[in-house]
Coordinates of C-alpha atoms and ligand atoms in Angstrom, one line a residue:
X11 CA 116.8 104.2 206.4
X12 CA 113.6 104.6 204.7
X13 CA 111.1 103.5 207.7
X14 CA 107.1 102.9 207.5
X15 CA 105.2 102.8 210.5
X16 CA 101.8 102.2 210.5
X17 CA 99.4 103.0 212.8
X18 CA 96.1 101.5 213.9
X19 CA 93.4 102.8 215.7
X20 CA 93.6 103.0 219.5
X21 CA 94.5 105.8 221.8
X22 CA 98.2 104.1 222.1
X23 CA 98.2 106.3 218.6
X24 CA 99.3 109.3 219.9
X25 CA 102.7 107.6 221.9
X26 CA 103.3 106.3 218.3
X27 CA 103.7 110.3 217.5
X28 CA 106.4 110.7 219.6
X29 CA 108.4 107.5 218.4
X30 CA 107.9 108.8 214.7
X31 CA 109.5 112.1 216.2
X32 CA 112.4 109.5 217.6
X33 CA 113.0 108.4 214.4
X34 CA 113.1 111.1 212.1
X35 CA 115.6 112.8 214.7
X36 CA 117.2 109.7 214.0
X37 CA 117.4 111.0 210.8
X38 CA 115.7 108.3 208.9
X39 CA 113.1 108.7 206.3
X40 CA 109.5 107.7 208.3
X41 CA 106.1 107.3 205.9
X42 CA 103.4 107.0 208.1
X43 CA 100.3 104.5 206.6
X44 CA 97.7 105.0 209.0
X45 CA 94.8 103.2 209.0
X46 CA 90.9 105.0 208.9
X47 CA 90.3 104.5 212.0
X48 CA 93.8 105.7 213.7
X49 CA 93.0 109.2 211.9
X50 CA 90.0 109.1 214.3
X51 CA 92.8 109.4 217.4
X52 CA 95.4 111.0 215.3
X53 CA 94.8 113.3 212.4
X54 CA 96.8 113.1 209.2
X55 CA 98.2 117.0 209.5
X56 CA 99.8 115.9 212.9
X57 CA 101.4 113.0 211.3
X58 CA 102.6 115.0 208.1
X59 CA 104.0 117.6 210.4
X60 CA 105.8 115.0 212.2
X61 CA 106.9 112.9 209.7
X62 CA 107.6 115.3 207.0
X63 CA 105.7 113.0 204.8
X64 CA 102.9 112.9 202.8
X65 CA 99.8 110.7 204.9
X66 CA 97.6 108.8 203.0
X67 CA 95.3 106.1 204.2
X68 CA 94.2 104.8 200.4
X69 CA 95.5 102.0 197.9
X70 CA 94.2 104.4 195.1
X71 CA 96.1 107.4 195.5
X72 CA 99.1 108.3 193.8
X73 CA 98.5 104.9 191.5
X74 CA 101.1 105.8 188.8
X75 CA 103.9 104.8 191.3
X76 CA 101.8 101.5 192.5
X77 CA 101.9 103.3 196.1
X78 CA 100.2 100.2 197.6
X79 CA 103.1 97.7 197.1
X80 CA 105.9 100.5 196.5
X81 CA 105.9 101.5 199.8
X82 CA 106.8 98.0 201.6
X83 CA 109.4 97.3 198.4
X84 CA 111.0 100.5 199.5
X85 CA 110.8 99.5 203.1
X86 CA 114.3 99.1 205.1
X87 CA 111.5 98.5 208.5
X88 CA 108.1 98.3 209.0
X89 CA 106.7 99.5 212.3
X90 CA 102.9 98.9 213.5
X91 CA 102.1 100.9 216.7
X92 CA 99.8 100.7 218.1
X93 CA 98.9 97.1 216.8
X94 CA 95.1 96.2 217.5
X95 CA 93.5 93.2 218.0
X96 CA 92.1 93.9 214.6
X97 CA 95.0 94.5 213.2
X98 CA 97.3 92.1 214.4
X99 CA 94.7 89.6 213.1
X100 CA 94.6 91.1 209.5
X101 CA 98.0 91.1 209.8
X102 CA 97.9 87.1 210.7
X103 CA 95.4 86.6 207.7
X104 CA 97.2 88.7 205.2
X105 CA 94.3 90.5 204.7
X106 CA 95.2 93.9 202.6
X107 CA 92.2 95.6 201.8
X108 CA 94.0 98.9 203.0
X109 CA 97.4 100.6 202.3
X110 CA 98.3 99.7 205.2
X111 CA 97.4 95.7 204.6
X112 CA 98.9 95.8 201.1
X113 CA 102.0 97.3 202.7
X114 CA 102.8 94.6 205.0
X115 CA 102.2 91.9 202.3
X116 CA 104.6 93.7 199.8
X117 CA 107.3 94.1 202.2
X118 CA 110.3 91.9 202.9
X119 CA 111.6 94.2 205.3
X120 CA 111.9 93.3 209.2
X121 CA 108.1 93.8 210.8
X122 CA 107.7 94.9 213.7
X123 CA 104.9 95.7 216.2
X124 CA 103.9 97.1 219.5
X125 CA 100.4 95.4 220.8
X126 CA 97.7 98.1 222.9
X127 CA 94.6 96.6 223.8
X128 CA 92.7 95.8 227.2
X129 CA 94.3 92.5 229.0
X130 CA 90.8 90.5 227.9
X131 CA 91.4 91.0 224.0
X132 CA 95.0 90.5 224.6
X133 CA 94.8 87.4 226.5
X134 CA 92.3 86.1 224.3
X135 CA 93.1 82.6 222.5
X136 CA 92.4 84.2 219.0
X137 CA 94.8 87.3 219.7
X138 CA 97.7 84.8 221.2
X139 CA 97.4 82.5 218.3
X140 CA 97.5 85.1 216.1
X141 CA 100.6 86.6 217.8
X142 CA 102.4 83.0 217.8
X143 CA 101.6 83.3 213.9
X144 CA 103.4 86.4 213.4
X145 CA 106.5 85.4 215.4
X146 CA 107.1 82.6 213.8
X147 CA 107.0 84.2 210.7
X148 CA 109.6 86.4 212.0
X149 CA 107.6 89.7 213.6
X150 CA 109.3 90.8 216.1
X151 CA 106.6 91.8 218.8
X152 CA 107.5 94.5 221.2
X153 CA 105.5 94.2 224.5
X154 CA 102.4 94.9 225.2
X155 CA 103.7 96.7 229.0
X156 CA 101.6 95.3 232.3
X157 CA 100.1 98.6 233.4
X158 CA 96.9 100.9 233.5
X159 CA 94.4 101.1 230.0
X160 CA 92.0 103.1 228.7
X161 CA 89.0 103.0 231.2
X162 CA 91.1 102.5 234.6
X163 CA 91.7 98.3 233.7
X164 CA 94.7 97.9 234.1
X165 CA 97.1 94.4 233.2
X166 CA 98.7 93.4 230.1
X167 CA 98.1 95.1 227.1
X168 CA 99.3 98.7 227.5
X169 CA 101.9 99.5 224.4
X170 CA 105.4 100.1 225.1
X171 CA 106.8 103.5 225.2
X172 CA 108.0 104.9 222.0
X173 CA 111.2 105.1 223.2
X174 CA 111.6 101.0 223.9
X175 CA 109.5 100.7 220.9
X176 CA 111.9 102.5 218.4
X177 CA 115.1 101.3 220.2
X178 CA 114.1 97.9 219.4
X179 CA 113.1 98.1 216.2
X180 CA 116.1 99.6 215.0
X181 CA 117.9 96.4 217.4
X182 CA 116.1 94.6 214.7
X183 CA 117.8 95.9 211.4
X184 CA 121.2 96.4 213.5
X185 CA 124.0 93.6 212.3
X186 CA 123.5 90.2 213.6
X187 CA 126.2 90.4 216.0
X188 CA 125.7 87.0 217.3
X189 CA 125.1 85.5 214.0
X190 CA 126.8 81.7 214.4
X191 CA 126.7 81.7 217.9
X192 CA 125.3 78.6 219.9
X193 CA 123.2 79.5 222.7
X194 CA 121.5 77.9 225.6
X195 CA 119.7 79.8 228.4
X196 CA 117.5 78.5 231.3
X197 CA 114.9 80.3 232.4
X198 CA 111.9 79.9 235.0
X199 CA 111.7 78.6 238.2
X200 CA 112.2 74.7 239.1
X201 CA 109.8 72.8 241.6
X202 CA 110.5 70.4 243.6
X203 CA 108.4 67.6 244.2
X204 CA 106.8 66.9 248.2
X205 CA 104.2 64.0 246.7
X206 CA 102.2 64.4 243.8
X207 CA 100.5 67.0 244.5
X208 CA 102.9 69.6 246.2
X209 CA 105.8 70.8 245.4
X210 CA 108.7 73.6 246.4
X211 CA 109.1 75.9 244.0
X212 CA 109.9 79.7 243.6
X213 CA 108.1 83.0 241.7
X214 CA 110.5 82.9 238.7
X215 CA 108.0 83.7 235.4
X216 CA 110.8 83.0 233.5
X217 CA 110.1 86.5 231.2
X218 CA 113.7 87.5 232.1
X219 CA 115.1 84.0 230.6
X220 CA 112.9 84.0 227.8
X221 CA 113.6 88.0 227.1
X222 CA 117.6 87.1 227.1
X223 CA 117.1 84.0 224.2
X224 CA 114.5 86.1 222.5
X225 CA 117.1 89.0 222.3
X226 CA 120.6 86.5 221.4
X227 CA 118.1 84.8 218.6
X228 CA 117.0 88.4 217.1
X229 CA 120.6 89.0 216.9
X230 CA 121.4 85.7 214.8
X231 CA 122.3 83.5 217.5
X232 CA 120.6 80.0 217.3
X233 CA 119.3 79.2 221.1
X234 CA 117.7 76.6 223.0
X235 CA 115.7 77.5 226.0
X236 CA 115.9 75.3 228.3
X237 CA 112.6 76.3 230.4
X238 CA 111.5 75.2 233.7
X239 CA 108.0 75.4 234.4
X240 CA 106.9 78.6 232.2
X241 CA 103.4 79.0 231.5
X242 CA 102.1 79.2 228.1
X243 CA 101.7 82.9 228.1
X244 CA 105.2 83.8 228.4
X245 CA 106.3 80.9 226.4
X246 CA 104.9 82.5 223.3
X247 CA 107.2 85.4 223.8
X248 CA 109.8 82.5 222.6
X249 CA 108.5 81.8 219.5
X250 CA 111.3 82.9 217.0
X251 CA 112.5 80.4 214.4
X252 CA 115.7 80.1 215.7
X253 CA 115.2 79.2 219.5
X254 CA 114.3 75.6 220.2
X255 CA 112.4 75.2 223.6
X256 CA 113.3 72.1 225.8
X257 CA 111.1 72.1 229.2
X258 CA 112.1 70.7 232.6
X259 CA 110.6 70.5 236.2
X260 CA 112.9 70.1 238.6
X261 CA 116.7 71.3 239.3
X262 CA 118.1 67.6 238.4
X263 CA 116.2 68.1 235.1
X264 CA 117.4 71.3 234.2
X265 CA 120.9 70.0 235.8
X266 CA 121.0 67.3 233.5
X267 CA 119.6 69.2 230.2
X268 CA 122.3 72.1 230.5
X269 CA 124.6 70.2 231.2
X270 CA 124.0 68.4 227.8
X271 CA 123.5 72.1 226.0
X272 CA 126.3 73.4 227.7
X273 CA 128.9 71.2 225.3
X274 CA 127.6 72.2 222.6
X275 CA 127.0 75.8 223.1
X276 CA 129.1 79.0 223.1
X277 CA 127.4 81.1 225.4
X278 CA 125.4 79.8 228.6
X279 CA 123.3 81.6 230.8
X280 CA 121.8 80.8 233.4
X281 CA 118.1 83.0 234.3
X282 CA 116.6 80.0 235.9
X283 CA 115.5 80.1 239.6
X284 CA 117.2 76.3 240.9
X285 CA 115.6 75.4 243.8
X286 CA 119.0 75.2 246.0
X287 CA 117.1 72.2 247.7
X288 CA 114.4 69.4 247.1
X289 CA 112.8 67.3 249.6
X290 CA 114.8 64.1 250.3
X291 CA 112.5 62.0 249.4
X292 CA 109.0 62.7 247.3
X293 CA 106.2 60.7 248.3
X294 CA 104.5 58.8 245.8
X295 CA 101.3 59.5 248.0
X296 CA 99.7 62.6 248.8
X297 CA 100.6 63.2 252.1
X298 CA 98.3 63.7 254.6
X299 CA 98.2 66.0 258.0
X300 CA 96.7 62.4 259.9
X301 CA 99.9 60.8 258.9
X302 CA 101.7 63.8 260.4
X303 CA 104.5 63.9 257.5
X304 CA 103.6 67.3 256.2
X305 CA 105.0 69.0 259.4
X306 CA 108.6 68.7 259.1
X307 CA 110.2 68.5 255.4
X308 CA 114.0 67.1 255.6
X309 CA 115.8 68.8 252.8
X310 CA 118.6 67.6 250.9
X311 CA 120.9 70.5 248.6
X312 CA 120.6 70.1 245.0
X313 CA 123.6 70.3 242.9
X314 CA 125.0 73.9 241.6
X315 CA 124.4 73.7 238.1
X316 CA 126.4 77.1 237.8
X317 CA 129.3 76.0 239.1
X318 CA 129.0 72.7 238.0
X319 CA 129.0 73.9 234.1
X320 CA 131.8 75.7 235.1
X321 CA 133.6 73.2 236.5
X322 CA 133.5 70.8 233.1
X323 CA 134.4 74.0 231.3
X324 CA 137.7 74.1 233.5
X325 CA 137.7 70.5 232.8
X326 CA 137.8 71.2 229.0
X327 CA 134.8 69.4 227.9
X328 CA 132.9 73.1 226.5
X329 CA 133.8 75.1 223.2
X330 CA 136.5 76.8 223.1
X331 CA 136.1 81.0 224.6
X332 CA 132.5 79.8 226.1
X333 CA 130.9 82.6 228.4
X334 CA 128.8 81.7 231.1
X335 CA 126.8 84.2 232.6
X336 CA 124.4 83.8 235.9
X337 CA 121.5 85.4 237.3
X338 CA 120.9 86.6 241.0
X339 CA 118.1 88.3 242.5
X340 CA 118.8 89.6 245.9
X341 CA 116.8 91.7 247.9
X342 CA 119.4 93.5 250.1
X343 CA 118.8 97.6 248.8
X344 CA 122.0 98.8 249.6
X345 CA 123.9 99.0 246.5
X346 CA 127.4 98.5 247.6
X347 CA 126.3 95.5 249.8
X348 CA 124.9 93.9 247.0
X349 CA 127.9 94.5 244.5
X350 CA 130.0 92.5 247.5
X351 CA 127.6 89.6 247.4
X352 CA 127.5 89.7 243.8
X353 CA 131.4 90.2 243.6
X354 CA 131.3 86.7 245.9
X355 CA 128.8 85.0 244.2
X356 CA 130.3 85.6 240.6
X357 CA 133.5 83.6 242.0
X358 CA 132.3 81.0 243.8
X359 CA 130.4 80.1 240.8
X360 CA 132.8 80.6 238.4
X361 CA 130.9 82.5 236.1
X362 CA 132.4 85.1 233.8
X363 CA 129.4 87.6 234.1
X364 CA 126.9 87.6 236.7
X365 CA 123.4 89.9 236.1
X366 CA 122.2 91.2 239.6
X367 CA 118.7 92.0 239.6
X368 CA 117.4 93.9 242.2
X369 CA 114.3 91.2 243.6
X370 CA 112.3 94.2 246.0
X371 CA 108.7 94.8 245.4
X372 CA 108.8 96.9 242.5
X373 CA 111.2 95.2 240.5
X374 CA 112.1 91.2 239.6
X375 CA 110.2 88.4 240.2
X376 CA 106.8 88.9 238.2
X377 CA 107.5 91.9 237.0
X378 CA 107.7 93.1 233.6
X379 CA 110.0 95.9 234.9
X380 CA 113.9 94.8 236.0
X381 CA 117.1 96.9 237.8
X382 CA 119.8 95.3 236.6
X383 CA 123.8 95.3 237.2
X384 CA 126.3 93.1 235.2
X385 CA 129.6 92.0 237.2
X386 CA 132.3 91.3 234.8
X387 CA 135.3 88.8 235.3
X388 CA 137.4 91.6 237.2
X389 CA 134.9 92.6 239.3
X390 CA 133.9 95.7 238.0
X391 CA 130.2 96.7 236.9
X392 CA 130.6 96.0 232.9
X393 CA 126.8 97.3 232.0
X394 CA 124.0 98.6 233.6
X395 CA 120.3 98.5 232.7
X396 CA 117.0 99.7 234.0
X397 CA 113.3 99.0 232.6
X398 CA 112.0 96.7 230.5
X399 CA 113.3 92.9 230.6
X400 CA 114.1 93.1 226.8
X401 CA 116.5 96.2 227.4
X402 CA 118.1 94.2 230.4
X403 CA 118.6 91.0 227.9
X404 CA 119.7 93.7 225.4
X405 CA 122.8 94.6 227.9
X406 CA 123.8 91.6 228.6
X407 CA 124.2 90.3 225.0
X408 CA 126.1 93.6 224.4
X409 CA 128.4 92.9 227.2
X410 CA 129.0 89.1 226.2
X411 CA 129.6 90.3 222.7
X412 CA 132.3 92.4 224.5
X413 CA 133.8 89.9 226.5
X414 CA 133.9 87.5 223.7
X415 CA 135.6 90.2 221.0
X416 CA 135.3 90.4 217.6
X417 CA 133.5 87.6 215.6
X418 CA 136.8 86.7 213.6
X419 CA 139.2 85.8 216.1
X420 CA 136.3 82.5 216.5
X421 CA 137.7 79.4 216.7
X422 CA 141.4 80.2 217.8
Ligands
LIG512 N1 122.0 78.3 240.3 C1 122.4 77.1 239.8 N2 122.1 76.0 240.6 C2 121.6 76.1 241.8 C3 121.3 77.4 242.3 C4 121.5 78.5 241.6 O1 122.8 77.0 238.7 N3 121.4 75.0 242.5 C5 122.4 79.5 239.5 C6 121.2 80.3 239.1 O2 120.6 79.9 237.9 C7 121.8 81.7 238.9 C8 122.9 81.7 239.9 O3 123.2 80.3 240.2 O4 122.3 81.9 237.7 C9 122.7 82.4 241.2 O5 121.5 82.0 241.8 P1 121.2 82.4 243.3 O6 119.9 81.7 243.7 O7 121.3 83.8 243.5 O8 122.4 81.7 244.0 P2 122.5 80.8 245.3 O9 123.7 79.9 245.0 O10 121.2 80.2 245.6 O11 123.0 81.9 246.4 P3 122.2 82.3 247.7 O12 121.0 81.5 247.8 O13 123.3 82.1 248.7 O14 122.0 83.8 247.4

């Protein structure tokens, strides 16, 4: 494959050497366009060492063969790591007054891009809305990581590591293996409301839910995400043209909306956090400690929506071959203990895969970082997956594509 990869300037540069070294063991063709200001962290002999490539960082060299837009024609992928604020707002603007610029806007090939800034300029409303710009125009945007920056800041904004950077870009140009699929996925955490100011509710993010329809829609399937209480940062990470969002609160809501999906759709999964109980009644007053009601909260159990979907799949009211696949965190550490419960759980809901994730300090709830297992329909472990959410969704869409065989055998 004949790959660019651009690189802007920020320290992240020199991880970007490394996944250049990824790809041309890969044995793909890599050009690297870097801009002025990467060659300030990263010299052009390193990256025509590493690339085997000529480097140039000009729209007037080599003008005979129209370098500036021949490069993105020729383009199978276009990778930008690291991706500056700068850059990514160019990028947004279509601003080519480099080859770099000129590259991107003459390309039709798959873009994508691995963010590195500090968490301000990440966070900032001009950077997301640039970002939500780019995805929906189809850029697939590979973290930025929650960790330590430049400078000892640490939070969102540190770039991926080459090797998640390059393994999902080449996800990108890999066959749409769930092309024609219907999808719905929950994701988040429900609350449940005590009066109108309080609620129950759990630490779900919902980046795990929104990693899984992110990856089924980068594969071609078309996906609604049905999402429960996700805050607006992570919610841009589900901007893709194909997934269609459909917020909910509580566990009736998101009950009542997958339940709905669930007809309709092949594959189901399940990433939400449901609140396994809500208060039996929610007071249409705050509640006050004089009136004593904030003591003792009766609970009632909320419906399973799990096994409930699976029920009116037994029923016969779903597509025909649907997979359903669960979430569970659990925090028991001992790995055999938790394959039981997980062996237990996957039955008594009647799922067909069920994705244990490993909810201890350093992993699950919160965290960018996951420890997966994947419980297939015998029991057994049918996948495994360790690191970013994106890999884990990556997993579990290989091992549904499994379970479900090949594409042409749909609709027997
Ligand atoms: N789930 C559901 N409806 C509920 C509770 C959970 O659909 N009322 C789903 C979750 O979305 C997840 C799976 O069931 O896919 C497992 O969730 P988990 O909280 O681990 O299961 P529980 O039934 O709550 O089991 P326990 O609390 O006993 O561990």
């Amino acid at each position: 494959m004949d790959i660019v990869v651009g690189v802007s300037g920020g320290i992240a540069a020199y991880k970007t050497v490394q996944a250049v070294r990824l790809l041309v063991k890969a044995g793909h063709a890599v050009t690297v366009v870097p801009t002025e200001d990467a060659l300030r962290f990263v010299g052009a002999p390193t990256w025509e060492a590493i690339s085997r490539h000529p480097v140039t960082t000009s729209v007037h060299d080599d003008v005979a063969r129209v370098r500036h837009v021949a490069l993105g024609q020729g383009a199978d992928l276009v990778i930008v790591a690291p991706a500056t604020a700068n850059t990514i707002a160019r990028m947004a603007a279509g601003i080519a007054d480099n080859l770099l610029g000129t590259t991107l806007l003459a390309t039709e090939a798959p873009v994508v891009i691995a963010p590195a800034m500090h968490a301000e300029m990440w966070r900032h409303p001009a950077t997301q809305a640039n970002i939500a710009t780019l995805r929906a125009r189809g850029v697939v945007i590979v973290g930025p990581e929650d960790g330590e920056l430049a400078g000892g800041d640490s939070g969102p904004g540190r770039m991926s590591e080459p090797e998640s950077i390059v393994e999902r870009a080449l996800a990108v140009v890999a066959p749409q293996d769930l092309a024609g699929l219907r999808v719905a996925v929950s994701a988040g955490g429900t609350r449940e409301p005590i009066d109108p100011v309080r609620f129950l509710g759990n630490r779900s993010s919902g980046r795990q839910g929104v990693a899984v329809a992110h990856e089924a829609a980068d594969r071609g399937a078309d996906v609604v995400l049905v999402a429960a209480n996700v805050g607006a940062d992570v919610l841009t990470a589900a901007l893709h043209p194909r997934i269609r969002i459909r917020p909910v609160g509580t566990a009736a809501e998101l009950g009542a909306a997958m339940k709905e999906e669930a007809e309709v759709s092949d594959v189901v999964v399940m990433a939400a956090a449901v609140a396994d109980y809500r208060p039996a009644t929610a007071s249409d007053q705050k509640l006050t400690k004089e009136g004593g009601r904030l003591e003792r909260i009766e609970l009632v159990e909320n419906e399973d929506v799990l096994a409930a979907l699976a029920a009116s799949r037994a029923a016969g009211s779903a597509p025909a071959r649907q997979v359903l696949v669960g979430f569970a965190a659990e925090t028991l550490t001992d790995p055999a203990a938790r394959r039981v419960r997980a062996r237990r759980k996957r039955e008594r809901k009647g799922a067909d895969l069920l994705a244990v994730n490993l909810a201890d300090a350093e992993h699950g709830f919160e965290r960018a970082d996951n420890a997966v297992e994947i419980v297939g329909p015998d029991g057994t472990i049918v996948a495994e997956a360790v690191g970013a959410k994106q890999d884990v969704a990556a997993a579990l869409w290989d091992a549904v594509a499994t379970l479900r065989g090949p594409a042409s055998s749909e609709g027997q």
